[in-house]
Coordinates of N, CA and C in Angstrom, one line a residue:
M1 N -13.9 6.8 16.4 CA -14.0 7.1 17.8 C -13.0 6.3 18.6
A2 N -12.3 6.9 19.5 CA -11.3 6.2 20.3 C -12.0 5.3 21.3
R3 N -11.4 4.1 21.5 CA -11.9 3.2 22.4 C -11.3 3.5 23.8
P4 N -12.0 3.1 24.9 CA -11.5 3.4 26.2 C -10.2 2.5 26.5
L5 N -9.4 3.0 27.3 CA -8.2 2.2 27.7 C -8.6 1.0 28.6
A6 N -7.9 -0.1 28.6 CA -8.2 -1.2 29.5 C -7.9 -0.8 30.9
T7 N -8.7 -1.3 31.8 CA -8.5 -1.0 33.3 C -7.7 -2.1 34.0
E8 N -7.6 -3.2 33.4 CA -6.9 -4.4 34.0 C -5.5 -4.5 33.4
P9 N -4.6 -5.0 34.2 CA -3.2 -5.2 33.6 C -3.3 -6.2 32.4
A10 N -2.5 -5.8 31.4 CA -2.5 -6.7 30.2 C -1.8 -8.0 30.5
Q11 N -2.3 -9.1 29.9 CA -1.6 -10.4 30.0 C -0.7 -10.5 28.7
L12 N 0.6 -10.5 29.0 CA 1.6 -10.6 27.9 C 2.5 -11.8 28.0
D13 N 2.7 -12.4 26.9 CA 3.6 -13.6 26.9 C 5.0 -13.0 26.7
P14 N 6.0 -13.9 26.8 CA 7.4 -13.4 26.7 C 7.7 -12.8 25.3
I15 N 7.1 -13.3 24.3 CA 7.4 -12.7 23.0 C 6.8 -11.3 22.9
D16 N 5.5 -11.1 23.4 CA 5.0 -9.8 23.4 C 5.8 -8.8 24.2
R17 N 6.3 -9.2 25.3 CA 7.2 -8.4 26.1 C 8.4 -8.0 25.4
T18 N 9.1 -9.0 24.8 CA 10.3 -8.7 24.0 C 10.0 -7.8 22.8
L19 N 8.9 -8.0 22.2 CA 8.5 -7.2 21.0 C 8.3 -5.8 21.4
I20 N 7.5 -5.5 22.5 CA 7.3 -4.2 23.0 C 8.6 -3.5 23.4
T21 N 9.5 -4.2 24.0 CA 10.8 -3.7 24.4 C 11.6 -3.3 23.2
A22 N 11.6 -4.2 22.2 CA 12.3 -3.9 20.9 C 11.7 -2.7 20.2
L23 N 10.4 -2.6 20.2 CA 9.7 -1.5 19.5 C 10.1 -0.1 20.1
Q24 N 10.4 -0.1 21.4 CA 10.8 1.2 22.0 C 12.1 1.7 21.4
D25 N 12.9 0.8 20.8 CA 14.2 1.3 20.2 C 14.0 1.7 18.7
G26 N 12.8 1.5 18.2 CA 12.5 1.9 16.8 C 12.8 0.8 15.9
L27 N 12.4 1.0 14.7 CA 12.6 0.0 13.6 C 13.7 0.4 12.7
P28 N 14.4 -0.5 12.2 CA 15.5 -0.2 11.3 C 14.9 0.4 10.0
L29 N 15.6 1.4 9.4 CA 15.2 2.0 8.1 C 15.6 1.1 7.0
I30 N 15.0 0.0 6.8 CA 15.3 -0.9 5.7 C 14.0 -1.3 5.0
E31 N 14.1 -2.0 3.9 CA 12.9 -2.3 3.1 C 11.9 -3.1 3.9
R32 N 12.3 -4.1 4.7 CA 11.4 -4.9 5.4 C 11.8 -4.9 6.9
P33 N 11.4 -3.9 7.6 CA 11.9 -3.8 9.0 C 11.3 -4.9 9.9
Y34 N 10.2 -5.4 9.6 CA 9.6 -6.5 10.5 C 10.4 -7.8 10.4
V35 N 11.1 -8.0 9.3 CA 11.9 -9.2 9.2 C 13.0 -9.2 10.2
A36 N 13.6 -8.0 10.4 CA 14.7 -7.9 11.4 C 14.2 -8.2 12.8
L37 N 13.0 -7.7 13.1 CA 12.4 -8.0 14.4 C 12.0 -9.5 14.5
A38 N 11.5 -10.0 13.4 CA 11.1 -11.4 13.4 C 12.3 -12.3 13.7
D39 N 13.4 -12.0 13.0 CA 14.6 -12.8 13.2 C 15.1 -12.7 14.6
A40 N 15.0 -11.6 15.2 CA 15.5 -11.4 16.6 C 14.5 -12.2 17.6
L41 N 13.3 -12.2 17.2 CA 12.3 -12.9 18.1 C 12.1 -14.4 17.8
G42 N 12.6 -14.8 16.7 CA 12.5 -16.2 16.3 C 11.1 -16.6 15.9
I43 N 10.4 -15.6 15.3 CA 9.0 -15.8 14.7 C 9.0 -15.3 13.3
S44 N 7.9 -15.5 12.6 CA 7.8 -15.0 11.2 C 7.5 -13.5 11.2
E45 N 7.8 -12.9 10.0 CA 7.5 -11.5 9.8 C 6.0 -11.3 10.0
Q46 N 5.1 -12.2 9.5 CA 3.7 -12.0 9.6 C 3.3 -12.1 11.1
A47 N 4.0 -13.0 11.8 CA 3.6 -13.1 13.3 C 3.9 -11.7 14.0
V48 N 5.0 -11.1 13.6 CA 5.3 -9.7 14.2 C 4.2 -8.8 13.9
V49 N 3.8 -8.7 12.6 CA 2.7 -7.8 12.2 C 1.4 -8.2 12.9
D50 N 1.1 -9.4 13.0 CA -0.1 -9.9 13.7 C -0.1 -9.5 15.2
R51 N 1.1 -9.7 15.8 CA 1.2 -9.4 17.3 C 1.0 -7.9 17.5
I52 N 1.6 -7.1 16.6 CA 1.4 -5.6 16.8 C 0.0 -5.2 16.6
A53 N -0.7 -5.8 15.6 CA -2.1 -5.5 15.4 C -2.9 -6.0 16.6
A54 N -2.6 -7.1 17.2 CA -3.3 -7.6 18.4 C -3.1 -6.7 19.6
L55 N -1.9 -6.3 19.7 CA -1.6 -5.4 20.9 C -2.3 -4.0 20.7
L56 N -2.5 -3.6 19.5 CA -3.2 -2.4 19.3 C -4.7 -2.6 19.5
E57 N -5.2 -3.8 19.0 CA -6.6 -4.1 19.2 C -7.0 -4.2 20.7
R58 N -6.1 -4.8 21.5 CA -6.3 -5.0 22.9 C -6.0 -3.7 23.7
R59 N -5.5 -2.7 23.0 CA -5.2 -1.4 23.6 C -4.0 -1.5 24.6
V60 N -3.2 -2.5 24.4 CA -1.9 -2.6 25.2 C -1.0 -1.5 24.6
L61 N -1.0 -1.4 23.2 CA -0.4 -0.2 22.6 C -1.6 0.7 22.1
T62 N -1.4 2.0 22.3 CA -2.5 2.9 21.9 C -2.2 3.5 20.5
R63 N -0.9 3.6 20.2 CA -0.5 4.2 18.9 C 0.8 3.5 18.5
F64 N 0.9 3.3 17.2 CA 2.1 2.7 16.6 C 2.4 3.4 15.3
G65 N 3.5 4.0 15.2 CA 3.9 4.7 14.0 C 5.2 5.5 14.2
P66 N 5.6 6.1 13.2 CA 6.8 6.9 13.3 C 6.6 8.2 14.1
M67 N 7.7 8.7 14.7 CA 7.6 9.9 15.4 C 8.5 10.9 14.7
F68 N 7.9 12.0 14.3 CA 8.6 13.1 13.6 C 8.7 14.3 14.4
D69 N 9.7 15.1 14.2 CA 9.8 16.4 14.8 C 9.0 17.4 13.9
V70 N 7.7 17.5 14.2 CA 6.9 18.3 13.2 C 7.4 19.8 13.2
A71 N 8.0 20.3 14.2 CA 8.4 21.7 14.2 C 9.5 21.9 13.2
R72 N 10.4 20.8 13.0 CA 11.5 20.9 12.0 C 10.9 20.8 10.6
M73 N 9.7 20.4 10.5 CA 9.0 20.2 9.1 C 8.0 21.4 8.9
G74 N 8.0 22.4 9.8 CA 7.1 23.5 9.6 C 5.9 23.4 10.4
G75 N 5.7 22.4 11.2 CA 4.5 22.2 12.0 C 4.7 22.8 13.4
A76 N 3.9 22.3 14.3 CA 4.0 22.8 15.7 C 3.6 21.7 16.7
F77 N 4.2 21.8 17.9 CA 3.8 21.1 19.1 C 3.3 22.0 20.1
V78 N 2.4 21.6 21.0 CA 2.1 22.4 22.2 C 1.6 21.4 23.2
L79 N 2.0 21.6 24.5 CA 1.4 20.9 25.6 C 0.1 21.6 26.0
A80 N -0.9 20.9 26.2 CA -2.2 21.5 26.5 C -2.9 20.8 27.7
A81 N -3.8 21.5 28.3 CA -4.5 20.9 29.5 C -5.9 21.4 29.5
L82 N -6.7 20.6 30.2 CA -8.2 20.9 30.4 C -8.5 20.6 31.9
A83 N -9.4 21.3 32.4 CA -10.0 21.0 33.7 C -11.3 20.3 33.4
V84 N -11.3 19.0 33.6 CA -12.4 18.1 33.2 C -13.2 17.7 34.5
P85 N -14.5 18.0 34.6 CA -15.2 17.5 35.7 C -15.2 16.0 35.7
D86 N -15.1 15.4 36.9 CA -14.9 13.9 37.1 C -16.1 13.2 36.3
E87 N -17.3 13.7 36.5 CA -18.4 13.1 35.9 C -18.4 13.1 34.4
R88 N -17.6 13.9 33.8 CA -17.5 14.0 32.3 C -16.2 13.4 31.8
W89 N -15.4 12.9 32.7 CA -14.0 12.5 32.3 C -14.0 11.5 31.1
D90 N -14.8 10.5 31.1 CA -14.7 9.5 30.0 C -15.2 10.1 28.7
V91 N -16.2 10.8 28.7 CA -16.7 11.4 27.4 C -15.7 12.4 26.9
V92 N -15.2 13.3 27.7 CA -14.2 14.3 27.2 C -12.9 13.6 26.8
C93 N -12.5 12.6 27.5 CA -11.3 11.8 27.1 C -11.5 11.2 25.7
E94 N -12.7 10.7 25.5 CA -13.0 10.1 24.1 C -13.0 11.2 23.1
Q95 N -13.6 12.3 23.4 CA -13.6 13.4 22.4 C -12.2 13.9 22.1
V96 N -11.4 14.1 23.1 CA -10.0 14.6 22.9 C -9.2 13.6 22.1
N97 N -9.3 12.3 22.6 CA -8.4 11.3 21.9 C -8.9 11.0 20.5
A98 N -10.1 11.4 20.1 CA -10.5 11.1 18.7 C -9.8 12.0 17.7
L99 N -9.2 13.1 18.2 CA -8.5 14.0 17.2 C -7.1 13.4 16.9
P100 N -6.8 13.4 15.6 CA -5.5 12.8 15.2 C -4.3 13.7 15.7
E101 N -4.6 14.9 16.0 CA -3.5 15.8 16.5 C -3.1 15.6 17.9
V102 N -3.9 14.7 18.6 CA -3.6 14.5 20.1 C -2.8 13.3 20.3
A103 N -1.8 13.5 21.2 CA -1.0 12.4 21.7 C -0.7 12.6 23.2
H104 N -0.3 11.5 23.8 CA 0.1 11.5 25.2 C -0.9 12.1 26.1
N105 N -2.1 11.7 26.0 CA -3.2 12.2 26.9 C -3.1 11.4 28.2
Y106 N -3.0 12.1 29.3 CA -3.0 11.5 30.6 C -3.6 12.3 31.7
R107 N -3.9 11.6 32.8 CA -4.7 12.3 33.9 C -3.7 12.7 35.0
R108 N -3.9 13.8 35.6 CA -3.1 14.3 36.7 C -4.0 14.7 37.8
E109 N -3.5 14.6 39.0 CA -4.2 15.1 40.2 C -4.0 16.6 40.4
H110 N -4.8 17.4 39.7 CA -4.6 18.8 39.7 C -5.9 19.4 39.1
A111 N -6.1 20.7 39.3 CA -7.3 21.3 38.8 C -7.3 21.1 37.2
L112 N -6.1 21.3 36.6 CA -6.0 20.9 35.2 C -5.7 19.4 35.2
N113 N -6.7 18.6 35.1 CA -6.5 17.2 35.3 C -6.3 16.4 34.0
M114 N -6.5 16.9 32.8 CA -6.2 16.2 31.6 C -5.1 17.0 30.8
W115 N -4.0 16.3 30.5 CA -2.9 16.8 29.8 C -2.6 16.0 28.6
F116 N -2.3 16.7 27.5 CA -2.0 16.1 26.2 C -1.2 17.0 25.3
V117 N -0.6 16.4 24.3 CA 0.3 17.1 23.4 C -0.5 17.2 22.1
L118 N -0.5 18.4 21.5 CA -1.1 18.6 20.2 C 0.1 18.7 19.2
A119 N 0.0 18.1 18.1 CA 1.0 18.2 17.0 C 0.3 18.4 15.7
T120 N 0.6 19.5 15.0 CA -0.1 19.8 13.8 C 0.9 20.1 12.7
E121 N 0.4 20.1 11.5 CA 1.3 20.3 10.3 C 1.7 21.7 10.1
T122 N 1.0 22.7 10.7 CA 1.3 24.1 10.7 C 1.1 24.7 12.0
P123 N 1.8 25.8 12.3 CA 1.5 26.5 13.6 C 0.0 26.9 13.8
Q124 N -0.6 27.2 12.7 CA -2.0 27.6 12.7 C -2.9 26.4 13.0
G125 N -2.4 25.3 12.8 CA -3.2 24.1 13.1 C -3.4 23.9 14.6
I126 N -2.5 24.4 15.4 CA -2.7 24.3 16.8 C -4.0 25.1 17.2
D127 N -4.1 26.3 16.7 CA -5.3 27.1 17.1 C -6.6 26.4 16.6
A128 N -6.5 25.8 15.4 CA -7.7 25.1 14.9 C -8.0 23.9 15.8
A129 N -7.0 23.1 16.2 CA -7.2 22.0 17.1 C -7.8 22.4 18.4
I130 N -7.3 23.4 19.0 CA -7.8 23.9 20.3 C -9.2 24.4 20.1
A131 N -9.5 25.1 19.1 CA -10.9 25.6 18.8 C -11.8 24.4 18.7
R132 N -11.4 23.4 18.0 CA -12.3 22.2 17.9 C -12.5 21.5 19.2
I133 N -11.4 21.3 20.0 CA -11.6 20.7 21.3 C -12.6 21.5 22.2
E134 N -12.4 22.8 22.2 CA -13.2 23.7 23.0 C -14.7 23.6 22.5
A135 N -14.9 23.6 21.2 CA -16.2 23.5 20.7 C -16.9 22.2 21.1
E136 N -16.1 21.1 20.9 CA -16.7 19.7 21.2 C -16.9 19.4 22.7
T137 N -16.0 20.0 23.5 CA -16.1 19.7 25.0 C -16.8 20.8 25.7
G138 N -16.8 22.0 25.2 CA -17.3 23.1 26.0 C -16.4 23.6 27.1
L139 N -15.2 23.1 27.1 CA -14.2 23.4 28.1 C -13.0 24.2 27.5
P140 N -12.5 25.2 28.3 CA -11.3 25.9 27.7 C -10.1 25.1 27.7
V141 N -9.3 25.2 26.7 CA -8.0 24.5 26.6 C -6.9 25.5 27.0
Y142 N -6.1 25.1 27.9 CA -4.9 25.9 28.3 C -3.7 25.4 27.5
A143 N -3.1 26.2 26.7 CA -2.0 25.8 25.9 C -0.7 26.3 26.5
F144 N 0.3 25.5 26.5 CA 1.6 25.8 27.0 C 2.7 25.6 25.9
P145 N 2.9 26.6 25.1 CA 3.9 26.4 24.1 C 5.3 26.1 24.6
K146 N 6.1 25.4 23.8 CA 7.5 25.0 24.3 C 8.4 26.2 24.3
E147 N 9.1 26.4 25.4 CA 10.1 27.4 25.5 C 11.5 26.9 25.3
H148 N 11.8 25.7 25.8 CA 13.1 25.0 25.6 C 12.8 23.5 25.3
E149 N 13.7 22.9 24.6 CA 13.5 21.5 24.3 C 14.6 20.7 25.0
F150 N 14.1 19.6 25.6 CA 15.0 18.6 26.3 C 14.7 17.3 25.7
F151 N 15.7 16.5 25.5 CA 15.5 15.1 25.0 C 15.6 14.2 26.2
V152 N 14.5 13.5 26.4 CA 14.3 12.5 27.5 C 14.0 11.2 26.8
E153 N 14.9 10.3 26.8 CA 14.6 9.0 26.2 C 13.9 8.1 27.2
L154 N 12.6 8.2 27.2 CA 11.8 7.4 28.1 C 11.5 6.1 27.5
K155 N 11.8 5.0 28.3 CA 11.5 3.7 27.9 C 11.0 2.9 29.1
F156 N 10.0 2.0 28.9 CA 9.4 1.3 30.0 C 9.9 -0.2 30.0
T157 N 10.2 -0.7 31.1 CA 10.5 -2.1 31.3 C 9.2 -2.8 31.1
V158 N 9.1 -3.8 30.2 CA 7.9 -4.5 30.0 C 8.1 -6.0 30.5

Protein backbone atom coordinates (compact mmCIF):
# COMPACT_ATOMS: atom_id res chain seq x y z
CA MET A 1 0.00 0.00 0.00
CA ALA A 2 1.40 3.40 -0.94
CA ARG A 3 2.25 5.74 1.88
CA PRO A 4 1.00 9.32 1.81
CA LEU A 5 3.37 12.02 0.66
CA ALA A 6 4.88 14.30 3.27
CA THR A 7 3.15 17.65 3.67
CA GLU A 8 6.10 19.51 5.20
CA PRO A 9 9.23 20.53 3.27
CA ALA A 10 11.97 17.91 3.55
CA GLN A 11 15.04 18.72 5.61
CA LEU A 12 18.04 17.88 3.42
CA ASP A 13 21.72 18.23 4.18
CA PRO A 14 24.18 19.30 1.46
CA ILE A 15 25.11 15.70 0.65
CA ASP A 16 21.44 14.72 0.16
CA ARG A 17 20.95 17.74 -2.10
CA THR A 18 24.03 16.89 -4.16
CA LEU A 19 22.99 13.24 -4.31
CA ILE A 20 19.49 14.07 -5.57
CA THR A 21 20.90 16.47 -8.14
CA ALA A 22 23.35 13.81 -9.34
CA LEU A 23 20.64 11.15 -9.54
CA GLN A 24 18.69 13.35 -11.96
CA ASP A 25 21.50 12.82 -14.46
CA GLY A 26 21.25 9.04 -14.11
CA LEU A 27 23.76 6.46 -13.02
CA PRO A 28 26.66 5.28 -15.15
CA LEU A 29 26.22 1.86 -16.78
CA ILE A 30 29.09 0.23 -14.93
CA GLU A 31 29.36 -2.71 -12.58
CA ARG A 32 29.22 -0.59 -9.41
CA PRO A 33 27.50 2.71 -10.26
CA TYR A 34 27.17 3.76 -6.63
CA VAL A 35 30.95 3.83 -6.29
CA ALA A 36 31.14 6.58 -8.91
CA LEU A 37 28.56 8.60 -6.98
CA ALA A 38 30.30 7.91 -3.69
CA ASP A 39 33.61 9.15 -5.08
CA ALA A 40 31.98 12.34 -6.34
CA LEU A 41 30.27 12.93 -2.98
CA GLY A 42 33.25 11.98 -0.82
CA ILE A 43 31.29 9.27 1.03
CA SER A 44 31.27 5.48 0.92
CA GLU A 45 29.32 3.34 -1.54
CA GLN A 46 27.24 2.01 1.37
CA ALA A 47 26.50 5.57 2.50
CA VAL A 48 25.10 6.34 -0.97
CA VAL A 49 22.87 3.25 -0.82
CA ASP A 50 21.77 4.10 2.74
CA ARG A 51 20.98 7.72 1.83
CA ILE A 52 18.87 6.68 -1.16
CA ALA A 53 17.00 4.20 1.04
CA ALA A 54 16.45 6.89 3.69
CA LEU A 55 15.21 9.39 1.08
CA LEU A 56 12.75 6.76 -0.17
CA GLU A 57 11.66 5.92 3.39
CA ARG A 58 11.06 9.61 4.14
CA ARG A 59 9.19 9.94 0.81
CA VAL A 60 11.56 12.69 -0.34
CA LEU A 61 11.97 10.35 -3.31
CA THR A 62 8.84 8.44 -4.26
CA ARG A 63 10.41 6.16 -6.84
CA PHE A 64 13.94 5.18 -7.70
CA GLY A 65 14.84 3.01 -10.64
CA PRO A 66 15.57 2.94 -14.32
CA MET A 67 13.31 4.58 -16.86
CA PHE A 68 12.63 2.58 -19.98
CA ASP A 69 10.77 3.48 -23.13
CA VAL A 70 8.20 0.72 -22.75
CA ALA A 71 6.67 1.51 -26.14
CA ARG A 72 9.98 0.63 -27.85
CA MET A 73 9.90 -2.70 -25.98
CA GLY A 74 6.34 -3.53 -27.06
CA GLY A 75 4.57 -1.93 -24.12
CA ALA A 76 2.47 1.18 -23.87
CA PHE A 77 2.15 4.53 -22.08
CA VAL A 78 -0.96 6.58 -21.63
CA LEU A 79 -1.75 9.78 -19.78
CA ALA A 80 -4.87 9.29 -17.68
CA ALA A 81 -7.09 11.38 -15.46
CA LEU A 82 -9.80 11.00 -12.85
CA ALA A 83 -12.37 13.39 -11.41
CA VAL A 84 -11.91 12.66 -7.72
CA PRO A 85 -14.29 14.16 -5.14
CA ASP A 86 -12.27 16.15 -2.58
CA GLU A 87 -13.55 14.06 0.31
CA ARG A 88 -12.23 10.88 -1.36
CA TRP A 89 -8.91 12.30 -2.57
CA ASP A 90 -6.59 10.58 -0.09
CA VAL A 91 -8.21 7.16 -0.45
CA VAL A 92 -8.33 7.28 -4.25
CA CYS A 93 -4.76 8.60 -4.40
CA GLU A 94 -3.60 5.64 -2.30
CA GLN A 95 -5.56 3.18 -4.48
CA VAL A 96 -4.14 4.58 -7.71
CA ASN A 97 -0.57 4.89 -6.43
CA ALA A 98 -0.65 1.27 -5.23
CA LEU A 99 -0.62 0.04 -8.85
CA PRO A 100 2.89 -0.58 -10.19
CA GLU A 101 1.75 0.67 -13.60
CA VAL A 102 1.15 4.19 -12.23
CA ALA A 103 3.71 6.99 -12.27
CA HIS A 104 3.72 10.75 -12.04
CA ASN A 105 0.46 11.04 -10.15
CA TYR A 106 -0.31 14.68 -9.44
CA ARG A 107 -3.19 17.00 -8.57
CA ARG A 108 -4.56 19.74 -10.82
CA GLU A 109 -7.13 22.46 -10.30
CA HIS A 110 -9.61 21.14 -12.85
CA ALA A 111 -12.68 18.89 -12.96
CA LEU A 112 -10.22 16.13 -13.89
CA ASN A 113 -8.11 16.76 -10.82
CA MET A 114 -5.93 13.62 -10.64
CA TRP A 115 -3.50 12.98 -13.50
CA PHE A 116 -1.08 10.09 -13.84
CA VAL A 117 0.83 8.07 -16.41
CA LEU A 118 0.16 4.38 -16.95
CA ALA A 119 3.01 2.28 -18.33
CA THR A 120 2.42 -1.39 -19.12
CA GLU A 121 4.33 -4.26 -20.70
CA THR A 122 1.73 -4.64 -23.47
CA PRO A 123 -0.80 -2.28 -25.06
CA GLN A 124 -3.53 -4.54 -23.65
CA GLY A 125 -2.13 -3.91 -20.19
CA ILE A 126 -3.39 -0.33 -20.38
CA ASP A 127 -6.99 -1.52 -20.65
CA ALA A 128 -6.47 -3.93 -17.74
CA ALA A 129 -4.93 -1.21 -15.54
CA ILE A 130 -7.75 1.19 -16.35
CA ALA A 131 -10.35 -1.48 -15.59
CA ARG A 132 -8.67 -2.20 -12.25
CA ILE A 133 -8.58 1.48 -11.28
CA GLU A 134 -12.22 1.91 -12.25
CA ALA A 135 -13.23 -1.19 -10.28
CA GLU A 136 -11.25 -0.16 -7.18
CA THR A 137 -12.21 3.52 -7.17
CA GLY A 138 -15.66 3.40 -8.76
CA LEU A 139 -14.57 6.36 -10.90
CA PRO A 140 -14.23 6.49 -14.70
CA VAL A 141 -10.67 6.79 -16.01
CA TYR A 142 -10.15 9.18 -18.92
CA ALA A 143 -7.26 7.95 -21.06
CA PHE A 144 -5.32 10.24 -23.39
CA PRO A 145 -3.06 8.17 -25.65
CA LYS A 146 0.10 9.80 -26.98
CA GLU A 147 -0.20 11.38 -30.41
CA HIS A 148 3.27 12.93 -30.61
CA GLU A 149 6.34 12.52 -28.47
CA PHE A 150 8.46 15.39 -27.19
CA PHE A 151 11.58 15.11 -25.08
CA VAL A 152 11.55 17.47 -22.11
CA GLU A 153 14.54 17.01 -19.86
CA LEU A 154 12.97 18.16 -16.61
CA LYS A 155 15.32 18.52 -13.67
CA PHE A 156 14.72 20.21 -10.36
CA THR A 157 17.11 22.39 -8.43
CA VAL A 158 17.47 20.84 -5.02
